[in-house]
Amino acid sequence: MERGKLIMTRKPALTRRRFLRGTAMLPALGGLTAATPAAVRSIYEELGVRTLINGQGVVTFYSCTLMPPEVHRAMARASEHYVEIVELQRAVGARLARFVGAEAAMVCSGSAACIAQATAGCIAGTDPDKVSRLPDTGGMKNEVIITHRSPWDRGIALTGAKLVVVSSLDELESAINERTAMMEYSYGHNGPVNLAEAIAICKRRGVPFMIDGAATCPHFERLKTLASHGSDLFCVSGGKGLRGPQCSGILFGRKDLIEAALRNGSPFEGAICRPMKVGKEEIVGALAAVEWSSKRDYQADCRVWESRLNHIAKTVSALPGVEAEIYYRKSGNEVPHLAVRWDEQAFGLTKRDCIEALRTGEPHIEVYNGMGRELVRREDPQPKQARRPGDANYVISITSNTLRPGDEKLVGARLKEILKPASDRARRS
């Protein structure tokens, strides 16, 4: 890889504040919307909360995504009137369902809430007595089959369901019995259990099958991909690749199961998922996000995202011993990512060192590194990074679709500032 000459003169660190003095801050994808004057003080500055550059991606810990103006406007319009929530859910759900050819849909407070409400619906149905008794599942079908344990199975267990883990199709066949309420499958993370065959088995045995596709978008067509598998239910996050409200998820599926999921949540008092409230603004905002996303030119967006990563790659790969490569994932979050590599031992700089320097410096920058902060408990503080199809080897990785215009200059400058001394040491040794 071609190396540039090192510039030895030290310049003041480039910060977000210094950068914004010389340019307007463009708030949305690709700089396609009107600029916001740099002089406008953000609400977070007034609150004394640091804003950050999000190179980690659409994760809840870092507030997921930024909504386009179309979604903001729809939510503002929704806030101007009172409405009956169930009527709104059914009207919006009918429109959402048409985008993918599903029977019905509803908006939940996130994809984790979709899982919980779907589970409650499959256990209790719409029977008021059963709905009011959850998480007491006595006398009901209460077993849910999964293919591996994950943080998201808490949404299943809170309904009173018993988790049954299977690792093969033979185990799935044996696990299904008169108490089986549902099977839940995390899209792209299921090892030896084949999706199509698992769906076929559950259909033959009369067991509702749900796909968790939370981070499947973009691009928008992945919604139709999920629908094409023929599961009884599937969900996506509204606040990730679709760029809707962070507190939203969309559950698609059979009309009877969607109605049951709705009945086991807000606004019905006494339902187990009543605390997972989704408001009229989020319901309308989720629809606006799907409509907005359906009109995007995915290839054009990728070109914009790649151009930002190319700037970072050019900046850091000018340092001896540092390599940078753009790659795409093949299962979920299919946007350009930048793999950044160096020899941690030779540099005397670990990924943890780099991450902390980015996190505590100015500006605050987050990158992907396999060291998530979202889990309540992690037995191994530095687990081995499981590779997905299409992933590149990396020490750190930068996700493109959560970078705002201009962020690439700040990220490149900070990485160069952190990596250059380590690169120099490695070269001298």
Short mmCIF file of C-alpha atoms in Angstrom, two decimals:
data_model
loop_
_atom_site.label_atom_id
_atom_site.label_comp_id
_atom_site.label_asym_id
_atom_site.label_seq_id
_atom_site.Cartn_x
_atom_site.Cartn_y
_atom_site.Cartn_z
CA MET A 1 0.00 0.00 0.00
CA GLU A 2 1.43 3.41 -0.92
CA ARG A 3 2.72 5.42 2.01
CA GLY A 4 2.75 9.21 2.19
CA LYS A 5 5.53 11.30 3.72
CA LEU A 6 5.23 11.99 7.42
CA ILE A 7 4.73 15.64 8.32
CA MET A 8 6.80 16.35 11.40
CA THR A 9 5.49 19.82 12.21
CA ARG A 10 2.88 19.62 14.96
CA LYS A 11 -0.43 21.32 14.34
CA PRO A 12 -3.23 21.97 16.84
CA ALA A 13 -5.59 19.01 17.15
CA LEU A 14 -8.65 19.29 14.96
CA THR A 15 -11.74 19.35 17.15
CA ARG A 16 -15.41 19.41 16.35
CA ARG A 17 -15.65 22.95 17.76
CA ARG A 18 -12.78 24.20 15.59
CA PHE A 19 -14.18 22.43 12.55
CA LEU A 20 -17.65 23.89 13.02
CA ARG A 21 -16.30 27.41 13.22
CA GLY A 22 -15.31 27.15 9.59
CA THR A 23 -18.26 25.23 8.16
CA ALA A 24 -21.96 24.72 8.60
CA MET A 25 -23.11 21.52 10.26
CA LEU A 26 -25.09 19.34 7.84
CA PRO A 27 -27.44 17.17 9.83
CA ALA A 28 -28.55 14.43 7.46
CA LEU A 29 -27.37 11.74 5.10
CA GLY A 30 -25.05 12.84 2.33
CA GLY A 31 -25.48 16.51 3.08
CA LEU A 32 -28.72 16.39 1.09
CA THR A 33 -30.66 18.63 3.48
CA ALA A 34 -30.31 22.28 4.38
CA ALA A 35 -27.41 23.30 6.58
CA THR A 36 -27.90 24.22 10.22
CA PRO A 37 -26.05 27.40 11.25
CA ALA A 38 -22.98 26.56 13.32
CA ALA A 39 -23.86 29.34 15.77
CA VAL A 40 -26.99 27.50 16.95
CA ARG A 41 -26.33 26.04 20.40
CA SER A 42 -27.32 22.38 20.68
CA ILE A 43 -29.68 21.21 23.40
CA TYR A 44 -26.93 18.89 24.62
CA GLU A 45 -24.49 21.76 25.07
CA GLU A 46 -27.12 23.49 27.20
CA LEU A 47 -27.48 20.32 29.27
CA GLY A 48 -23.73 19.82 29.63
CA VAL A 49 -23.85 16.48 27.78
CA ARG A 50 -21.06 15.64 25.34
CA THR A 51 -22.13 14.86 21.81
CA LEU A 52 -20.14 12.21 19.99
CA ILE A 53 -19.09 11.08 16.54
CA ASN A 54 -20.70 7.71 15.99
CA GLY A 55 -18.44 5.39 14.03
CA GLN A 56 -19.76 2.32 15.83
CA GLY A 57 -23.08 2.13 14.03
CA VAL A 58 -26.76 1.99 14.87
CA VAL A 59 -26.50 0.82 18.47
CA THR A 60 -28.86 1.83 21.26
CA PHE A 61 -26.07 2.77 23.66
CA TYR A 62 -25.08 5.63 21.33
CA SER A 63 -28.65 6.69 20.43
CA CYS A 64 -28.91 4.63 17.23
CA THR A 65 -29.42 7.02 14.34
CA LEU A 66 -30.39 10.51 13.18
CA MET A 67 -33.84 10.94 11.71
CA PRO A 68 -34.31 12.66 8.34
CA PRO A 69 -36.48 15.80 8.15
CA GLU A 70 -39.39 13.83 6.69
CA VAL A 71 -39.62 11.79 9.90
CA HIS A 72 -39.29 14.86 12.11
CA ARG A 73 -42.14 16.55 10.26
CA ALA A 74 -44.40 13.51 10.45
CA MET A 75 -43.85 13.18 14.20
CA ALA A 76 -44.52 16.88 14.71
CA ARG A 77 -47.81 16.57 12.80
CA ALA A 78 -48.74 13.50 14.86
CA SER A 79 -48.22 15.47 18.08
CA GLU A 80 -50.87 18.06 17.17
CA HIS A 81 -53.97 15.93 17.81
CA TYR A 82 -55.42 13.30 20.14
CA VAL A 83 -56.10 9.88 18.66
CA GLU A 84 -57.12 6.40 19.81
CA ILE A 85 -53.90 4.39 19.80
CA VAL A 86 -55.41 1.04 18.77
CA GLU A 87 -57.18 2.62 15.79
CA LEU A 88 -53.92 4.33 14.81
CA GLN A 89 -51.96 1.09 15.16
CA ARG A 90 -54.32 -0.74 12.85
CA ALA A 91 -54.34 2.03 10.24
CA VAL A 92 -50.56 2.45 10.23
CA GLY A 93 -50.07 -1.31 10.42
CA ALA A 94 -52.16 -1.83 7.29
CA ARG A 95 -49.95 0.62 5.38
CA LEU A 96 -46.75 -0.91 6.71
CA ALA A 97 -47.89 -4.41 5.81
CA ARG A 98 -48.42 -3.40 2.18
CA PHE A 99 -44.73 -2.52 1.82
CA VAL A 100 -43.75 -6.16 2.27
CA GLY A 101 -46.90 -8.07 1.38
CA ALA A 102 -47.63 -9.12 4.96
CA GLU A 103 -51.12 -9.61 6.38
CA ALA A 104 -50.65 -7.09 9.17
CA ALA A 105 -48.11 -5.06 11.12
CA MET A 106 -47.79 -2.93 14.24
CA VAL A 107 -45.31 -0.52 15.77
CA CYS A 108 -43.65 -1.42 19.08
CA SER A 109 -41.19 0.50 21.25
CA GLY A 110 -38.22 -1.33 19.71
CA SER A 111 -37.37 -4.68 18.15
CA ALA A 112 -36.84 -6.15 21.65
CA ALA A 113 -40.40 -5.09 22.46
CA CYS A 114 -41.56 -6.75 19.22
CA ILE A 115 -40.09 -10.02 20.47
CA ALA A 116 -41.74 -9.67 23.88
CA GLN A 117 -45.17 -8.75 22.51
CA ALA A 118 -45.04 -11.47 19.87
CA THR A 119 -44.19 -14.03 22.56
CA ALA A 120 -46.99 -12.85 24.83
CA GLY A 121 -49.39 -12.97 21.91
CA CYS A 122 -48.41 -16.53 21.00
CA ILE A 123 -48.86 -17.63 24.62
CA ALA A 124 -52.00 -15.78 25.69
CA GLY A 125 -53.65 -14.86 22.40
CA THR A 126 -56.42 -12.32 22.87
CA ASP A 127 -58.15 -14.09 25.78
CA PRO A 128 -58.53 -11.37 28.49
CA ASP A 129 -58.12 -13.90 31.31
CA LYS A 130 -54.88 -15.31 29.89
CA VAL A 131 -53.55 -11.86 28.96
CA SER A 132 -54.08 -10.60 32.51
CA ARG A 133 -52.39 -13.63 34.09
CA LEU A 134 -48.99 -13.37 32.37
CA PRO A 135 -46.27 -14.07 33.45
CA ASP A 136 -48.21 -16.87 35.13
CA THR A 137 -48.49 -19.29 32.20
CA GLY A 138 -50.20 -22.13 34.02
CA GLY A 139 -52.41 -24.10 31.64
CA MET A 140 -51.03 -22.31 28.55
CA LYS A 141 -48.50 -23.17 25.91
CA ASN A 142 -45.40 -21.64 27.44
CA GLU A 143 -42.26 -23.02 25.77
CA VAL A 144 -40.34 -20.97 23.21
CA ILE A 145 -37.62 -22.60 21.13
CA ILE A 146 -34.45 -20.64 20.39
CA THR A 147 -31.16 -21.62 18.76
CA HIS A 148 -28.81 -19.87 21.20
CA ARG A 149 -28.88 -17.71 24.32
CA SER A 150 -28.59 -13.97 23.79
CA PRO A 151 -29.37 -10.70 25.60
CA TRP A 152 -32.60 -10.50 23.58
CA ASP A 153 -34.10 -13.68 25.03
CA ARG A 154 -34.94 -11.65 28.17
CA GLY A 155 -37.84 -10.25 26.18
CA ILE A 156 -39.11 -13.80 25.74
CA ALA A 157 -38.55 -14.88 29.33
CA LEU A 158 -40.26 -11.88 30.92
CA THR A 159 -43.61 -13.12 29.57
CA GLY A 160 -43.27 -16.27 31.68
CA ALA A 161 -42.03 -18.40 28.81
CA LYS A 162 -39.59 -21.25 29.29
CA LEU A 163 -36.60 -21.10 26.92
CA VAL A 164 -35.76 -24.29 25.05
CA VAL A 165 -32.40 -24.17 23.25
CA VAL A 166 -31.82 -26.40 20.21
CA SER A 167 -28.67 -26.69 18.10
CA SER A 168 -29.86 -28.93 15.26
CA LEU A 169 -32.94 -29.73 13.22
CA ASP A 170 -33.24 -33.11 14.95
CA GLU A 171 -33.27 -31.35 18.32
CA LEU A 172 -35.93 -28.97 17.00
CA GLU A 173 -38.17 -31.87 15.97
CA SER A 174 -37.77 -33.45 19.40
CA ALA A 175 -38.33 -30.17 21.27
CA ILE A 176 -41.75 -29.44 19.77
CA ASN A 177 -44.60 -30.66 21.94
CA GLU A 178 -48.07 -29.64 23.14
CA ARG A 179 -46.52 -26.86 25.29
CA THR A 180 -44.58 -25.17 22.44
CA ALA A 181 -45.88 -21.64 21.89
CA MET A 182 -43.37 -20.26 19.37
CA MET A 183 -39.91 -20.52 17.85
CA GLU A 184 -37.72 -17.40 17.71
CA TYR A 185 -34.79 -17.12 15.28
CA SER A 186 -32.18 -14.33 15.22
CA TYR A 187 -31.52 -13.54 11.58
CA GLY A 188 -27.95 -14.28 10.53
CA HIS A 189 -26.79 -15.70 13.88
CA ASN A 190 -27.99 -19.30 14.04
CA GLY A 191 -25.14 -21.62 13.16
CA PRO A 192 -26.20 -25.15 12.20
CA VAL A 193 -29.98 -24.60 12.27
CA ASN A 194 -31.06 -23.81 8.72
CA LEU A 195 -33.73 -21.12 8.53
CA ALA A 196 -35.82 -22.54 5.67
CA GLU A 197 -35.85 -26.05 7.14
CA ALA A 198 -36.67 -24.75 10.62
CA ILE A 199 -39.63 -22.78 9.24
CA ALA A 200 -40.84 -25.85 7.33
CA ILE A 201 -40.70 -28.01 10.47
CA CYS A 202 -42.59 -25.44 12.54
CA LYS A 203 -45.25 -25.00 9.87
CA ARG A 204 -45.75 -28.74 9.65
CA ARG A 205 -46.05 -28.95 13.44
CA GLY A 206 -48.30 -25.86 13.76
CA VAL A 207 -45.79 -23.75 15.72
CA PRO A 208 -45.64 -19.98 15.04
CA PHE A 209 -42.17 -18.97 13.80
CA MET A 210 -40.67 -15.53 14.42
CA ILE A 211 -37.57 -13.96 12.85
CA ASP A 212 -35.73 -11.21 14.71
CA GLY A 213 -34.25 -9.05 11.94
CA ALA A 214 -33.56 -5.97 14.07
CA ALA A 215 -30.47 -4.69 12.22
CA THR A 216 -31.32 -6.10 8.79
CA CYS A 217 -31.82 -2.72 7.06
CA PRO A 218 -30.43 -1.00 5.10
CA HIS A 219 -31.08 -1.52 2.36
CA PHE A 220 -34.87 -1.27 2.26
CA GLU A 221 -35.28 -4.39 0.10
CA ARG A 222 -34.11 -6.46 3.06
CA LEU A 223 -37.59 -6.01 4.52
CA LYS A 224 -38.93 -7.92 1.54
CA THR A 225 -36.16 -10.50 1.97
CA LEU A 226 -37.34 -11.15 5.53
CA ALA A 227 -40.93 -11.45 4.34
CA SER A 228 -39.95 -13.89 1.59
CA HIS A 229 -38.88 -16.57 4.09
CA GLY A 230 -42.52 -17.24 4.94
CA SER A 231 -42.30 -16.98 8.72
CA ASP A 232 -45.42 -16.23 10.75
CA LEU A 233 -43.84 -13.13 12.29
CA PHE A 234 -40.74 -11.00 11.78
CA CYS A 235 -39.51 -7.72 13.18
CA VAL A 236 -37.04 -4.94 12.42
CA SER A 237 -35.84 -1.97 14.39
CA GLY A 238 -37.42 1.32 13.41
CA GLY A 239 -34.53 3.33 14.80
CA LYS A 240 -31.59 1.65 13.08
CA GLY A 241 -31.19 1.33 9.31
CA LEU A 242 -34.66 2.69 8.59
CA ARG A 243 -33.70 5.90 10.44
CA GLY A 244 -36.97 6.22 12.29
CA PRO A 245 -37.58 7.06 15.96
CA GLN A 246 -35.09 5.30 18.23
CA CYS A 247 -37.95 4.04 20.41
CA SER A 248 -39.65 2.08 17.63
CA GLY A 249 -39.68 -1.37 16.13
CA ILE A 250 -42.00 -2.89 13.53
CA LEU A 251 -43.61 -6.31 13.89
CA PHE A 252 -44.99 -7.88 10.70
CA GLY A 253 -46.93 -11.10 10.29
CA ARG A 254 -50.17 -13.04 10.42
CA LYS A 255 -53.17 -10.90 11.21
CA ASP A 256 -54.29 -13.01 14.17
CA LEU A 257 -50.83 -13.00 15.74
CA ILE A 258 -50.38 -9.25 15.26
CA GLU A 259 -53.75 -8.66 16.91
CA ALA A 260 -52.69 -10.90 19.81
CA ALA A 261 -49.36 -9.07 20.16
CA LEU A 262 -51.19 -5.74 20.20
CA ARG A 263 -53.61 -6.96 22.85
CA ASN A 264 -50.71 -7.96 25.14
CA GLY A 265 -49.15 -4.49 25.14
CA SER A 266 -49.90 -0.79 25.45
CA PRO A 267 -52.44 0.80 25.67
CA PHE A 268 -54.17 -2.19 27.34
CA GLU A 269 -53.77 -1.85 31.11
CA GLY A 270 -52.82 -5.07 32.86
CA ALA A 271 -51.03 -6.52 29.81
CA ILE A 272 -47.52 -7.83 30.49
CA CYS A 273 -46.00 -5.53 27.84
CA ARG A 274 -47.99 -2.44 28.88
CA PRO A 275 -44.77 -0.72 30.09
CA MET A 276 -43.37 -0.92 26.54
CA LYS A 277 -45.45 2.07 25.50
CA VAL A 278 -45.15 3.47 22.01
CA GLY A 279 -46.75 6.86 21.38
CA LYS A 280 -48.63 8.31 18.44
CA GLU A 281 -45.48 10.19 17.41
CA GLU A 282 -43.38 7.02 17.20
CA ILE A 283 -46.11 5.10 15.38
CA VAL A 284 -46.45 7.78 12.71
CA GLY A 285 -42.67 8.35 12.68
CA ALA A 286 -42.01 4.67 12.00
CA LEU A 287 -44.34 4.78 9.00
CA ALA A 288 -42.66 7.93 7.70
CA ALA A 289 -39.26 6.26 8.08
CA VAL A 290 -40.35 3.24 6.05
CA GLU A 291 -41.79 5.49 3.35
CA TRP A 292 -38.57 7.58 3.31
CA SER A 293 -36.36 4.50 3.24
CA SER A 294 -38.35 2.92 0.40
CA LYS A 295 -37.40 5.85 -1.85
CA ARG A 296 -33.66 5.83 -1.12
CA ASP A 297 -31.10 4.98 -3.79
CA TYR A 298 -29.04 2.47 -1.84
CA GLN A 299 -26.13 2.43 -4.29
CA ALA A 300 -25.94 6.23 -4.31
CA ASP A 301 -25.99 6.28 -0.50
CA CYS A 302 -23.18 3.72 -0.41
CA ARG A 303 -21.06 5.88 -2.69
CA VAL A 304 -21.45 8.80 -0.28
CA TRP A 305 -20.63 6.60 2.70
CA GLU A 306 -17.61 5.09 0.94
CA SER A 307 -16.27 8.54 0.10
CA ARG A 308 -16.17 9.36 3.82
CA LEU A 309 -14.37 6.14 4.67
CA ASN A 310 -11.91 6.69 1.82
CA HIS A 311 -10.85 9.95 3.44
CA ILE A 312 -10.15 8.19 6.74
CA ALA A 313 -8.40 5.31 4.96
CA LYS A 314 -6.12 7.68 3.04
CA THR A 315 -5.24 9.54 6.22
CA VAL A 316 -4.33 6.55 8.39
CA SER A 317 -2.76 4.33 5.73
CA ALA A 318 -0.16 7.03 5.13
CA LEU A 319 1.35 5.87 8.44
CA PRO A 320 3.85 2.98 8.17
CA GLY A 321 2.39 -0.22 9.58
CA VAL A 322 -1.24 0.91 9.38
CA GLU A 323 -3.62 -0.61 6.84
CA ALA A 324 -7.20 0.33 6.04
CA GLU A 325 -9.73 -1.51 3.89
CA ILE A 326 -13.40 -0.92 3.09
CA TYR A 327 -15.63 -3.98 3.40
CA TYR A 328 -19.33 -4.86 3.50
CA ARG A 329 -21.13 -7.23 5.81
CA LYS A 330 -23.40 -9.80 4.18
CA SER A 331 -25.87 -10.27 7.02
CA GLY A 332 -27.27 -7.16 8.65
CA ASN A 333 -26.14 -3.55 8.51
CA GLU A 334 -25.09 -3.86 4.88
CA VAL A 335 -23.24 -0.58 4.62
CA PRO A 336 -19.56 0.20 4.01
CA HIS A 337 -17.28 -0.40 6.99
CA LEU A 338 -13.61 0.49 7.33
CA ALA A 339 -11.25 -2.12 8.77
CA VAL A 340 -8.19 -0.49 10.37
CA ARG A 341 -5.27 -2.79 11.19
CA TRP A 342 -1.91 -2.50 12.90
CA ASP A 343 0.38 -4.84 14.84
CA GLU A 344 -0.68 -4.17 18.43
CA GLN A 345 2.46 -5.73 19.89
CA ALA A 346 4.88 -3.95 17.56
CA PHE A 347 3.09 -0.63 18.01
CA GLY A 348 2.76 -0.99 21.77
CA LEU A 349 -0.81 0.20 21.23
CA THR A 350 -3.79 -2.10 21.83
CA LYS A 351 -7.25 -1.57 20.47
CA ARG A 352 -8.37 -0.81 24.03
CA ASP A 353 -5.76 1.97 24.22
CA CYS A 354 -6.93 3.41 20.91
CA ILE A 355 -10.60 3.18 21.81
CA GLU A 356 -10.11 4.91 25.14
CA ALA A 357 -8.09 7.69 23.52
CA LEU A 358 -10.86 8.23 20.95
CA ARG A 359 -13.55 8.05 23.63
CA THR A 360 -11.99 10.44 26.12
CA GLY A 361 -10.46 12.90 23.65
CA GLU A 362 -11.96 15.87 21.87
CA PRO A 363 -14.19 15.18 20.05
CA HIS A 364 -15.64 12.04 21.63
CA ILE A 365 -15.45 9.32 18.95
CA GLU A 366 -16.86 5.80 19.10
CA VAL A 367 -15.74 3.00 16.76
CA TYR A 368 -16.60 -0.69 16.49
CA ASN A 369 -14.21 -3.03 18.25
CA GLY A 370 -16.00 -6.08 19.68
CA MET A 371 -15.88 -4.58 23.17
CA GLY A 372 -19.49 -3.51 23.57
CA ARG A 373 -20.68 -1.50 26.57
CA GLU A 374 -24.34 -2.51 26.34
CA LEU A 375 -24.29 -5.89 28.08
CA VAL A 376 -25.21 -6.03 31.75
CA ARG A 377 -22.68 -8.82 32.28
CA ARG A 378 -19.88 -10.22 30.15
CA GLU A 379 -17.86 -13.16 31.39
CA ASP A 380 -14.97 -12.47 29.03
CA PRO A 381 -14.13 -8.73 28.90
CA GLN A 382 -12.36 -9.23 25.56
CA PRO A 383 -14.14 -12.08 23.76
CA LYS A 384 -12.82 -13.42 20.51
CA GLN A 385 -14.51 -11.59 17.68
CA ALA A 386 -16.78 -13.91 15.73
CA ARG A 387 -16.52 -13.17 12.03
CA ARG A 388 -19.57 -12.84 9.84
CA PRO A 389 -19.58 -13.51 6.11
CA GLY A 390 -18.01 -10.56 4.36
CA ASP A 391 -16.30 -9.16 7.46
CA ALA A 392 -12.65 -8.14 7.18
CA ASN A 393 -10.02 -8.73 9.85
CA TYR A 394 -9.48 -5.55 11.83
CA VAL A 395 -8.25 -4.10 15.08
CA ILE A 396 -10.97 -1.48 14.99
CA SER A 397 -13.76 -0.92 12.47
CA ILE A 398 -15.60 2.26 11.52
CA THR A 399 -19.22 2.16 10.38
CA SER A 400 -20.10 4.65 7.67
CA ASN A 401 -23.82 5.32 7.76
CA THR A 402 -23.79 6.95 11.19
CA LEU A 403 -21.05 9.43 10.26
CA ARG A 404 -22.28 12.93 9.52
CA PRO A 405 -20.77 15.09 6.76
CA GLY A 406 -17.41 16.32 8.02
CA ASP A 407 -17.04 13.64 10.71
CA GLU A 408 -14.58 11.76 8.50
CA LYS A 409 -12.09 14.66 8.75
CA LEU A 410 -12.26 14.66 12.53
CA VAL A 411 -12.00 10.86 12.80
CA GLY A 412 -9.06 10.71 10.38
CA ALA A 413 -7.21 13.47 12.20
CA ARG A 414 -7.73 11.91 15.65
CA LEU A 415 -6.71 8.44 14.51
CA LYS A 416 -3.58 9.85 12.91
CA GLU A 417 -2.79 11.74 16.12
CA ILE A 418 -3.14 8.51 18.16
CA LEU A 419 -1.48 6.08 15.75
CA LYS A 420 1.47 8.18 14.54
CA PRO A 421 3.56 8.02 17.75
CA ALA A 422 3.01 4.25 17.93
CA SER A 423 3.90 3.88 14.24
CA ASP A 424 7.10 5.88 14.80
CA ARG A 425 8.08 3.69 17.77
CA ALA A 426 7.49 0.51 15.78
CA ARG A 427 9.60 1.83 12.92
CA ARG A 428 12.52 2.72 15.22
CA SER A 429 12.52 -0.61 17.06
#
